[in-house]
Short mmCIF file of C-alpha atoms in Angstrom, two decimals:
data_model
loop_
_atom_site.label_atom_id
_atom_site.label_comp_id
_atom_site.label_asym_id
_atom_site.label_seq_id
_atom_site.Cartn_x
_atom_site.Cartn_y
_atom_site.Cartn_z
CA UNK A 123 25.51 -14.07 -26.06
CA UNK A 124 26.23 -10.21 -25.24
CA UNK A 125 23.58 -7.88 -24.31
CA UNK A 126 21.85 -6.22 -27.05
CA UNK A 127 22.14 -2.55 -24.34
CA UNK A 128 23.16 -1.82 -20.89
CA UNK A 129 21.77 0.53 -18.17
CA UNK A 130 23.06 1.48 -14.94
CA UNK A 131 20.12 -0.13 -13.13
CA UNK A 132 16.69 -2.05 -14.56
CA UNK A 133 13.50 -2.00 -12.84
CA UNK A 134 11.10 -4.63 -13.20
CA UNK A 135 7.73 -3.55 -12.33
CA UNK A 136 5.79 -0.93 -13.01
CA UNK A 137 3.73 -0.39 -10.04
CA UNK A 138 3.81 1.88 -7.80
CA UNK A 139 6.93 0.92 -5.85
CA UNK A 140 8.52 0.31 -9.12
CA UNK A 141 7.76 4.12 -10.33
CA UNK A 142 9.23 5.65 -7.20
CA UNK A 143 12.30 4.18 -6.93
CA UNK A 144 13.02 4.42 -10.89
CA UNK A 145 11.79 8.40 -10.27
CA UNK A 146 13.83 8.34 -6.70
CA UNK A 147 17.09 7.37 -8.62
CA UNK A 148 16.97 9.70 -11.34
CA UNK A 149 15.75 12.43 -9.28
CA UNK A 150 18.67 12.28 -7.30
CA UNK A 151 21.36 10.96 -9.72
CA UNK A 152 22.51 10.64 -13.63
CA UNK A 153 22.02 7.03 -13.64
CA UNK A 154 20.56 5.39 -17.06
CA UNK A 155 17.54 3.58 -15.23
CA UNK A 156 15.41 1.63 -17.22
CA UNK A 157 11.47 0.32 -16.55
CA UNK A 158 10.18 -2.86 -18.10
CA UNK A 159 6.89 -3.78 -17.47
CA UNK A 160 5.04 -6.52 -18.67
CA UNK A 161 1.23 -4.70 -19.27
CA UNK A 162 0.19 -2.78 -21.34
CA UNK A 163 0.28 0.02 -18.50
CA UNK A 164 1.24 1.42 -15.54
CA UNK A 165 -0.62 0.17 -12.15
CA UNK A 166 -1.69 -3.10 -13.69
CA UNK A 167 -1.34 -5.56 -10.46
CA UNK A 168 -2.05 -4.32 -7.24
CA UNK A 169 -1.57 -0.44 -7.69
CA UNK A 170 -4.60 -0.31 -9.61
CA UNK A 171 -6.68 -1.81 -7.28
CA UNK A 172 -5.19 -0.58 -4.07
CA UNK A 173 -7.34 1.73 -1.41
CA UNK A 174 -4.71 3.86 -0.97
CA UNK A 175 -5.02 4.83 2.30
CA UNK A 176 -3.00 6.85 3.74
CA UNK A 177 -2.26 6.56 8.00
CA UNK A 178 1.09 6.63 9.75
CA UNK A 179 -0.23 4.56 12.86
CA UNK A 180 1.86 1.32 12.87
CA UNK A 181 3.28 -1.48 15.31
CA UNK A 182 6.99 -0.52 14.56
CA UNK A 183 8.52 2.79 14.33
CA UNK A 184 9.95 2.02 11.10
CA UNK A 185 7.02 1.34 9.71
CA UNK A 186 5.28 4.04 10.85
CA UNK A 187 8.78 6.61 9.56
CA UNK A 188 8.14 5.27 6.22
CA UNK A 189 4.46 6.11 6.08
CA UNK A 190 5.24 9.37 7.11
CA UNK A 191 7.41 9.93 4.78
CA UNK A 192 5.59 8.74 2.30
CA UNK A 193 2.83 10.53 3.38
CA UNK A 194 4.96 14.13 3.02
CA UNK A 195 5.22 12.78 -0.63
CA UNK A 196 1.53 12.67 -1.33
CA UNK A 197 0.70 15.90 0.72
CA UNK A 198 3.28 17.75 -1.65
CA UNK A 199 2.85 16.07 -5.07
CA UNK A 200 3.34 18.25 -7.03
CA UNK A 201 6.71 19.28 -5.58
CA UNK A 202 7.37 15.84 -5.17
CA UNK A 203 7.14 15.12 -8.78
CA UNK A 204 8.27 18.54 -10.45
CA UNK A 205 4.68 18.04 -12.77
CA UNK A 206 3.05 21.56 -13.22
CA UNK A 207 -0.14 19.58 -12.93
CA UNK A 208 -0.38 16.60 -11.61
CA UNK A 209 -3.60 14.11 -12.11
CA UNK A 210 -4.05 13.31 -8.95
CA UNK A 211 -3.90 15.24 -5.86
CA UNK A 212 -4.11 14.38 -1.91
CA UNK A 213 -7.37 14.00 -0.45
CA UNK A 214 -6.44 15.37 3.45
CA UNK A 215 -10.04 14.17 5.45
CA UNK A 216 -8.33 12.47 8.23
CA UNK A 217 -7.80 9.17 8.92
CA UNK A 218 -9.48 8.12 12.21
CA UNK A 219 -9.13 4.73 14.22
CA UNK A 220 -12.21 3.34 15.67
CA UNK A 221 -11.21 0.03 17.19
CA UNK A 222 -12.77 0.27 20.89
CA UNK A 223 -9.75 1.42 22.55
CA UNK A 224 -9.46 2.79 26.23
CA UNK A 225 -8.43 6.48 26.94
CA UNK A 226 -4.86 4.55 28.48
CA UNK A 227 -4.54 2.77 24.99
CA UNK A 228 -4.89 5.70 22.38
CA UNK A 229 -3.44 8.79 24.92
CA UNK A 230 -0.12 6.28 24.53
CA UNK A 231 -0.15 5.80 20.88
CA UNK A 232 -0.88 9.94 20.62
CA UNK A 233 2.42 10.17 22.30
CA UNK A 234 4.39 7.80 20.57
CA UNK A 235 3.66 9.07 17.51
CA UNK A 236 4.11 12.38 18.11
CA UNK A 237 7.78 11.57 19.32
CA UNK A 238 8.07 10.44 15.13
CA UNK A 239 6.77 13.85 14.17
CA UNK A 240 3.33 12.30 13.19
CA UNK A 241 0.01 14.48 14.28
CA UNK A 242 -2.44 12.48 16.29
CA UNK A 243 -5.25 13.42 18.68
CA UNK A 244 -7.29 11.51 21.16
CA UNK A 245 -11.31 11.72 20.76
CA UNK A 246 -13.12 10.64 23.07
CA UNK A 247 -17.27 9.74 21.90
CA UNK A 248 -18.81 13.35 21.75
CA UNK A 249 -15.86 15.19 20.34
CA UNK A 250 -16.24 12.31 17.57
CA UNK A 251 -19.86 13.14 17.00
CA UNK A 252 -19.59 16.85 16.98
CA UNK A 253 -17.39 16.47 14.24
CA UNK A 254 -18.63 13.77 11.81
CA UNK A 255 -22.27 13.34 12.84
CA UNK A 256 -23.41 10.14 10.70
CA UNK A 257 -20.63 8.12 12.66
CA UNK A 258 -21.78 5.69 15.29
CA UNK A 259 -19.52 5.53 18.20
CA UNK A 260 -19.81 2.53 19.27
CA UNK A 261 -17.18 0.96 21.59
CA UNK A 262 -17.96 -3.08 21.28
CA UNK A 263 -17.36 -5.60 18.75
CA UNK A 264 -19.88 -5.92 16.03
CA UNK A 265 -22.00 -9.03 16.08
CA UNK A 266 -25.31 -8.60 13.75
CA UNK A 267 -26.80 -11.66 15.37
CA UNK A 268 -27.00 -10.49 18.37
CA UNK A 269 -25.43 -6.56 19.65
CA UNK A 270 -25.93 -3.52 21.80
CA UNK A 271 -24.44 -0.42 21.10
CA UNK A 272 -22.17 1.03 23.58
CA UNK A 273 -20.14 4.42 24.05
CA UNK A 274 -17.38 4.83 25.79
CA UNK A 275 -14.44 3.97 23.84
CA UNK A 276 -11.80 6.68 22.91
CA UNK A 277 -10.89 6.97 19.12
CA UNK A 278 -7.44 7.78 17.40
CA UNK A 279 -7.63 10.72 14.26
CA UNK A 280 -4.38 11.01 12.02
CA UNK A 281 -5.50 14.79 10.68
CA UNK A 282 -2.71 14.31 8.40
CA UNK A 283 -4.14 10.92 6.73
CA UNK A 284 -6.74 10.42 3.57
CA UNK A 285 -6.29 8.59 0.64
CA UNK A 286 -5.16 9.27 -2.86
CA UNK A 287 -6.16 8.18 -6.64
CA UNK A 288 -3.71 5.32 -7.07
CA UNK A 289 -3.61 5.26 -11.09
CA UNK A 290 -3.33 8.64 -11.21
CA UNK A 291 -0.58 9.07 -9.05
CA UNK A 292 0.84 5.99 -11.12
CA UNK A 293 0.30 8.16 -14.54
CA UNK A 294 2.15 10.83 -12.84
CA UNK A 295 5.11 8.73 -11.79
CA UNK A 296 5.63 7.28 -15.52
CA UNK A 297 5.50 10.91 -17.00
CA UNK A 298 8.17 12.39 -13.95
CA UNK A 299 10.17 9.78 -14.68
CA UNK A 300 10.22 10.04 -18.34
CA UNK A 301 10.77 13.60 -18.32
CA UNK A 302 14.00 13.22 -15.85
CA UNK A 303 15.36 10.57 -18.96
CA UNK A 304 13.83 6.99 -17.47
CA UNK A 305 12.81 5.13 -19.80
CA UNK A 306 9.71 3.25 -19.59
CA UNK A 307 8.38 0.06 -21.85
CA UNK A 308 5.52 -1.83 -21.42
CA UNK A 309 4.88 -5.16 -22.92
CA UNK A 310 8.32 -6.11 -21.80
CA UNK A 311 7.84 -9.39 -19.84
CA UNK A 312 11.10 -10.52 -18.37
CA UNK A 313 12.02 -13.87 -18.03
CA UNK A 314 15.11 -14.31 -16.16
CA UNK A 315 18.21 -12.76 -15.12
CA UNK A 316 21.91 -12.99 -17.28
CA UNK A 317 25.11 -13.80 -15.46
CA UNK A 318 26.05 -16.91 -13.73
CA UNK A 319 24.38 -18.34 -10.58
CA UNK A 320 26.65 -15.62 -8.10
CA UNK A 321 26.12 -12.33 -10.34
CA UNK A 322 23.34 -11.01 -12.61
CA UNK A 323 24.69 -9.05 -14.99
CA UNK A 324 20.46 -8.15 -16.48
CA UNK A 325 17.73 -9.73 -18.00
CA UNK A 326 16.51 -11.49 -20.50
CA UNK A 327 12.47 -11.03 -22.15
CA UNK A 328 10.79 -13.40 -23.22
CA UNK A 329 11.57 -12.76 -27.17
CA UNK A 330 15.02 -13.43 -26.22
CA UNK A 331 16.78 -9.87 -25.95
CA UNK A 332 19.13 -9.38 -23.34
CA UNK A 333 19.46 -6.39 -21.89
CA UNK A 334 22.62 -5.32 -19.30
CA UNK A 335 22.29 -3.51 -16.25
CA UNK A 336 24.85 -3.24 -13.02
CA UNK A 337 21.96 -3.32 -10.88
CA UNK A 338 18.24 -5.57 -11.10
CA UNK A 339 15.64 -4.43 -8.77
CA UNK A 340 12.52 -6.89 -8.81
CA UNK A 341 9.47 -5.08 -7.77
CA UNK A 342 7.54 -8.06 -9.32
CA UNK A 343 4.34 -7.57 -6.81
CA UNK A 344 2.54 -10.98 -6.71
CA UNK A 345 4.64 -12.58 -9.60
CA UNK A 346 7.36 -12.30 -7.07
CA UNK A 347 7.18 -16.30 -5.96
CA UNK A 348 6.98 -17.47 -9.54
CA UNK A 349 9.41 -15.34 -10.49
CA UNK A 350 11.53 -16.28 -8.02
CA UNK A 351 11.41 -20.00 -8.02
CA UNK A 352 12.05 -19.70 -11.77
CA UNK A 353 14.98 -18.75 -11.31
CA UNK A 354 16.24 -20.82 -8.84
CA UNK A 355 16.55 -17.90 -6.56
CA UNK A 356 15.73 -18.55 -2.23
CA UNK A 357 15.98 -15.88 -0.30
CA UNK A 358 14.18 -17.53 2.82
CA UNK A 359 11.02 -15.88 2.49
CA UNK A 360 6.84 -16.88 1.21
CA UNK A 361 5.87 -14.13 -0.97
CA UNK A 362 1.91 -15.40 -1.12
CA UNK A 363 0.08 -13.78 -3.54
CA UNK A 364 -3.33 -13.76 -1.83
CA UNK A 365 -7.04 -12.23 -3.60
CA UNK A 366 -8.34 -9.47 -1.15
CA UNK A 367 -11.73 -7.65 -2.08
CA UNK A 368 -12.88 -4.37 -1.69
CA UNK A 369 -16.33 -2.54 -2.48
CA UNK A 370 -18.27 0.26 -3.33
CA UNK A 371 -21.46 1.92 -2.80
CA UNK A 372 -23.35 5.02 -3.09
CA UNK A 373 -22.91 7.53 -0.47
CA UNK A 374 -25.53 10.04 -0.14
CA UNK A 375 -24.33 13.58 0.28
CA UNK A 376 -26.21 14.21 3.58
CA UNK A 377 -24.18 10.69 5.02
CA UNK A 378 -20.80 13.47 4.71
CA UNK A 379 -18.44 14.90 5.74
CA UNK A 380 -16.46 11.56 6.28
CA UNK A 381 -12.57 10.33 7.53
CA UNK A 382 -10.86 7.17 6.26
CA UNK A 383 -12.10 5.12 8.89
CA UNK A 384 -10.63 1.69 10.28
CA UNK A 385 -13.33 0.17 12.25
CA UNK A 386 -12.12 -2.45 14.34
CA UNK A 387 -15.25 -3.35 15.91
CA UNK A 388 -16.77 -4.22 12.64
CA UNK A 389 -13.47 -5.44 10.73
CA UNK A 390 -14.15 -3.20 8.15
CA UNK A 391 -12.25 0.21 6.72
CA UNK A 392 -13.73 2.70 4.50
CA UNK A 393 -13.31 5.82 3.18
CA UNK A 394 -15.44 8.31 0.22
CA UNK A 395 -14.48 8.15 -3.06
CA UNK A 396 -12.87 11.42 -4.75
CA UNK A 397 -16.17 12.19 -6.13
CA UNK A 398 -17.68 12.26 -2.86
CA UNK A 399 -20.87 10.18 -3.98
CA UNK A 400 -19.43 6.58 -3.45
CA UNK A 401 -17.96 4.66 -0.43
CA UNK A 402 -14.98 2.24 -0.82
CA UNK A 403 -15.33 -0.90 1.61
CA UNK A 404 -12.72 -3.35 2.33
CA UNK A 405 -11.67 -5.47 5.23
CA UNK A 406 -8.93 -5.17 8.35
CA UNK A 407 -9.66 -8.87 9.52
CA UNK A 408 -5.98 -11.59 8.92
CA UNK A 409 -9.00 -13.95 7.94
CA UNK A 410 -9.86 -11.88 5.01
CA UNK A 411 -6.12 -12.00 3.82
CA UNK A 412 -5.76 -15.85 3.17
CA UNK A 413 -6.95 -17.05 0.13
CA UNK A 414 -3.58 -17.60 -1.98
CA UNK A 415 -3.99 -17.35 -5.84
CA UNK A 416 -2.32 -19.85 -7.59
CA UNK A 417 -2.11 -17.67 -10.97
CA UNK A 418 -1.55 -13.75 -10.78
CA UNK A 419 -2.40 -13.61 -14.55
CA UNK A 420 -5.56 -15.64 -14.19
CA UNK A 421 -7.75 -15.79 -10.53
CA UNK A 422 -11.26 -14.86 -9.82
CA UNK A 423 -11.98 -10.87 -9.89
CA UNK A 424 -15.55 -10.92 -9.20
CA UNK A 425 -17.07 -10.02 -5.59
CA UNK A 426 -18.21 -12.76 -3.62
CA UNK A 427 -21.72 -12.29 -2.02
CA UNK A 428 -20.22 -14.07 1.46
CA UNK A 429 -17.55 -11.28 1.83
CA UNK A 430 -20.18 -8.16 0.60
CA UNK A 431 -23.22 -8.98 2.94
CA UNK A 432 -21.26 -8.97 6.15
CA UNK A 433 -19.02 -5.72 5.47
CA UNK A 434 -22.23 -4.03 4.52
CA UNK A 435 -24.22 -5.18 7.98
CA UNK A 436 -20.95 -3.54 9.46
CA UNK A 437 -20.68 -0.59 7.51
CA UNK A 438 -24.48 -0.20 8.13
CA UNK A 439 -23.44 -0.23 11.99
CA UNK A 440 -21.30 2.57 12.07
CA UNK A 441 -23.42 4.84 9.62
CA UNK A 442 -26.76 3.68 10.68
CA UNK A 443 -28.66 6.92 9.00
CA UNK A 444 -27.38 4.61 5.47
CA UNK A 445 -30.06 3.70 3.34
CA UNK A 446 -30.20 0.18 3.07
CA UNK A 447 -30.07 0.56 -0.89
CA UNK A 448 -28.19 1.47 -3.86
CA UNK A 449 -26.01 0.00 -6.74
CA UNK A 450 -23.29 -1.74 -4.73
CA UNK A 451 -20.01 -3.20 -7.13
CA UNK A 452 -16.77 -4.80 -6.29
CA UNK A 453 -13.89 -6.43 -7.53
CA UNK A 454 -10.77 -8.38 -6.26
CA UNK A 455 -7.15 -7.87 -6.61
CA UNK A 456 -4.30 -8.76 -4.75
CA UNK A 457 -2.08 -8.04 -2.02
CA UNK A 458 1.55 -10.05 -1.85
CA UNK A 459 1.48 -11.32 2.38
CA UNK A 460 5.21 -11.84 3.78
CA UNK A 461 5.15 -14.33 6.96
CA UNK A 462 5.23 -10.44 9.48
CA UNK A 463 3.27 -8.94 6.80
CA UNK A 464 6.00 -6.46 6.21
CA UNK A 465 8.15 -6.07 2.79
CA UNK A 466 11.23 -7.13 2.17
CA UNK A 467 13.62 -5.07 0.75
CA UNK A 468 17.62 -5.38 -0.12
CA UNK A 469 19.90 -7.12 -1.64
CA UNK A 470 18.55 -10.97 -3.19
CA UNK A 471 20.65 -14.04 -3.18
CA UNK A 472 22.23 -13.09 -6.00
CA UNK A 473 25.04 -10.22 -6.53
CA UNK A 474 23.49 -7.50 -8.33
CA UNK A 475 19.74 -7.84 -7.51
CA UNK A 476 17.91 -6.20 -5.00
CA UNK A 477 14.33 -6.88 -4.37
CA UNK A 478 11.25 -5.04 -2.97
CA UNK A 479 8.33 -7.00 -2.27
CA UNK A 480 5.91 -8.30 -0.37
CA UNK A 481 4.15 -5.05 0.90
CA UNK A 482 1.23 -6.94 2.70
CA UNK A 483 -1.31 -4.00 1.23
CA UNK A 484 1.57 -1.41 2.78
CA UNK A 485 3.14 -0.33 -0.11
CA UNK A 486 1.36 2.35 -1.82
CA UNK A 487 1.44 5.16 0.92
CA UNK A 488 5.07 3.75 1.93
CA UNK A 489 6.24 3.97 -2.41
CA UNK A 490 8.41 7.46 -2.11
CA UNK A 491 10.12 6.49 1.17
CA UNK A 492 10.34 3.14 -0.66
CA UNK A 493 12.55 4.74 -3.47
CA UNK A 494 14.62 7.04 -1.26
CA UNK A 495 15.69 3.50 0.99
CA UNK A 496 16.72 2.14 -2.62
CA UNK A 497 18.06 5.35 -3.93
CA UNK A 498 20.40 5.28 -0.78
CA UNK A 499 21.67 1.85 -0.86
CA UNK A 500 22.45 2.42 -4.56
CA UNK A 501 23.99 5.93 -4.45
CA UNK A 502 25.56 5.78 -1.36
CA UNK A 503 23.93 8.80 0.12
CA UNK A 504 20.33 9.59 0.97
CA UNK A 505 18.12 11.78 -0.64
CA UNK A 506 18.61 15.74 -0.30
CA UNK A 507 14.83 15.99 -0.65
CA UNK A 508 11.70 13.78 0.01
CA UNK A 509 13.90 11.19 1.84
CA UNK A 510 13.25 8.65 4.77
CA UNK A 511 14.42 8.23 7.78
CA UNK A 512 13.52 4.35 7.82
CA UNK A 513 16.50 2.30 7.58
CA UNK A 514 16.50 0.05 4.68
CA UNK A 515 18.40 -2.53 6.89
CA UNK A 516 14.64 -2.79 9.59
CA UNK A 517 13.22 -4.66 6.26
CA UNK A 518 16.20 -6.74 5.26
CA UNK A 519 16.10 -10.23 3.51
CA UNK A 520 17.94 -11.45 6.63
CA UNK A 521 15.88 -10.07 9.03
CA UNK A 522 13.75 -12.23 11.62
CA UNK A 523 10.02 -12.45 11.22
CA UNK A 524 8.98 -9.41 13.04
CA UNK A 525 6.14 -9.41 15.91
CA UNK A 526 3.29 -6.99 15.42
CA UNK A 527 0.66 -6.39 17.14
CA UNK A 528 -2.05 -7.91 14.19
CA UNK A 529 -1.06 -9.90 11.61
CA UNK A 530 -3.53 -8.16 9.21
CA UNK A 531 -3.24 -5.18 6.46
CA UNK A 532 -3.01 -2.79 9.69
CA UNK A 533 -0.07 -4.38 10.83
#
């Protein structure tokens, strides 16, 4: 059977790595790119749940070029995505590290990631508190049974960091895109790839229609093991899709001016929402990342008490002038965890797919550099604006397992 329409190049996925490399292709070529998403919507998996932090500081320079990059993105949205106005817009507070460091420790760090171009500064405890009052400095791992306070510690601040809205900036993707001639359609559930077992010459949905494409990229999220196997396609790597919680509370206004702050005394990160009158709350700790979920379309979204009461006792830690009250809500989603909790990205097992997956809670702030790797290895030239300088080739299929220094979301 012949396909019903060809494309230069499908995308499956419409997440947030999805949506930049569709909008990184077409901003930089005349390719026929086509989106098919299986929702109803944009930022349906983990996009729509994520944080969306944004920090640069990371084991590998790679890593850290892509956040960067990313980062420049975000910080110039609007140019980034040619919108005259955007939904969302970048929330610039800071990202600072509070994970009982020496002077030694962070002064390095500062250094190395200044030789990347990346703005850091070294704090030590009262330069902390002269700037964000409400935060405790303590230097020593949190243990609510039993714990001192101690300063003493010196603290890493990204002024460059924050966070952004994640469906918004997913809205603004599927509307740049459209308007540079992607198209988009939702409700589009793909099935499998056409071709024989060496080449894919496109897809097929799950009504049957077969559409063509010289190129497949699977930004399938935490489908991308089921999808996978499904297909009969090994590429050597787990993709686990794995539940990971997050909540919020209220934040009262005299509690402010906050960072994004990863507290690795308490385990914890958090950060205001845009509104300024809630607090997101998640985890940094691996043994918060490894409950696998068996179904993507069906797992448990509701908060579980065990995981809330001890982030709170944390969170209550570092902000101790936090009132012990207020509406408090949750929710789970999912990251999808790669054995070095870094993605993979290139070329699959099969002739005319390339993958990009398993972001390990990564991908949102690293989505624009992302598309201008994939816009690269498909056009043969990088990216005249808003490009990376993060070799595609660092997150290769064939790649070894990589060593970092935590096997967690901070990588």
């Amino acid at each position: 059977m012949t396909a019903e329409e060809i494309h230069d190049v499908i995308v499956v996925g419409a997440g947030i790595i999805g949506l930049n490399i569709a909008f990184q292709l077409a901003r930089n070529s005349d390719l026929r790119v086509l989106v098919l998403e299986k929702g109803p919507n944009v930022a349906q998996g983990s996009t729509g749940a994520s944080s969306a932090v944004m920090r640069a500081r990371y084991t590998h320079p790679e890593m850290a070029m892509a956040a960067r990059d990313g980062l420049h993105a975000y910080r110039n949205w609007a140019e980034y995505t040619g919108l005259a106005e955007p939904l969302a817009s970048y929330e610039g507070i800071g990202t600072l590290w509070m994970m009982g460091e020496d002077q030694e420790t962070v002064a390095a760090d500062v250094e190395r990631m200044g030789r990347l171009g990346i703005a850091a500064e070294c704090l030590d405890a009262s330069s902390l508190t002269d700037r964000w009052p409400s935060l405790n400095p303590c230097s020593v791992e949190f243990d609510p049974a039993d714990h001192r306070c101690a300063r003493g510690g010196y603290f890493l601040f990204e002024p460059e960091g924050g966070f952004f809205d994640p469906v918004s900036a997913a809205q603004d993707l599927r509307d740049a895109s459209r308007g540079r001639g992607v198209e988009i359609r939702f409700g589009a559930r793909v099935d499998g790839l056409t071709g024989g077992e060496s080449r894919a010459d496109g897809v097929v949905l799950d009504d049957g229609t077969r559409i063509g494409a010289g190129l497949v990229v699977l930004c399938t999220g935490p489908w991308t093991a089921s999808w996978l196997r499904a297909n009969h396609i090994d590429i050597g790597w787990d993709f686990r899709p794995t539940r990971i919680q997050v909540l919020t509370r209220s934040l009262p206004a005299d509690v402010g001016p906050l960072p994004v702050v990863g507290d690795g005394c308490g385990g914890i990160y958090f950060r205001p929402e845009a509104g300024g009158d809630r607090l997101l709350l998640g985890s940094i700790l691996e043994s918060d990342e490894k409950e696998l979920v068996a179904d993507p379309d069906s797992f448990d979204t509701r908060l579980d008490p065990e995981f809330r009461d001890p982030k709170l006792w944390a969170l209550h830690h570092r902000l101790p002038d936090l009132e012990m009250k207020g509406r408090v809500t949750g929710l789970a989603s999912m990251y999808t965890i790669t054995a070095d909790v870094h993605p993979v990205i290139g070329d699959a097992a099969v002739e005319g797919v390339l993958l990009a997956s398993g972001f390990s809670g990564h991908g949102f702030k690293e989505g624009p550099a992302v598309g201008a790797m994939v816009a690269a290895r498909v056009l043969g030239h990088s990216p005249a604006e808003f490009g990376t300088e993060a070799p595609i080739e660092f997150f290769a299929p064939d790649r070894r397992p990589l060593d970092t220094a935590d096997h967690s979301v901070l990588a």
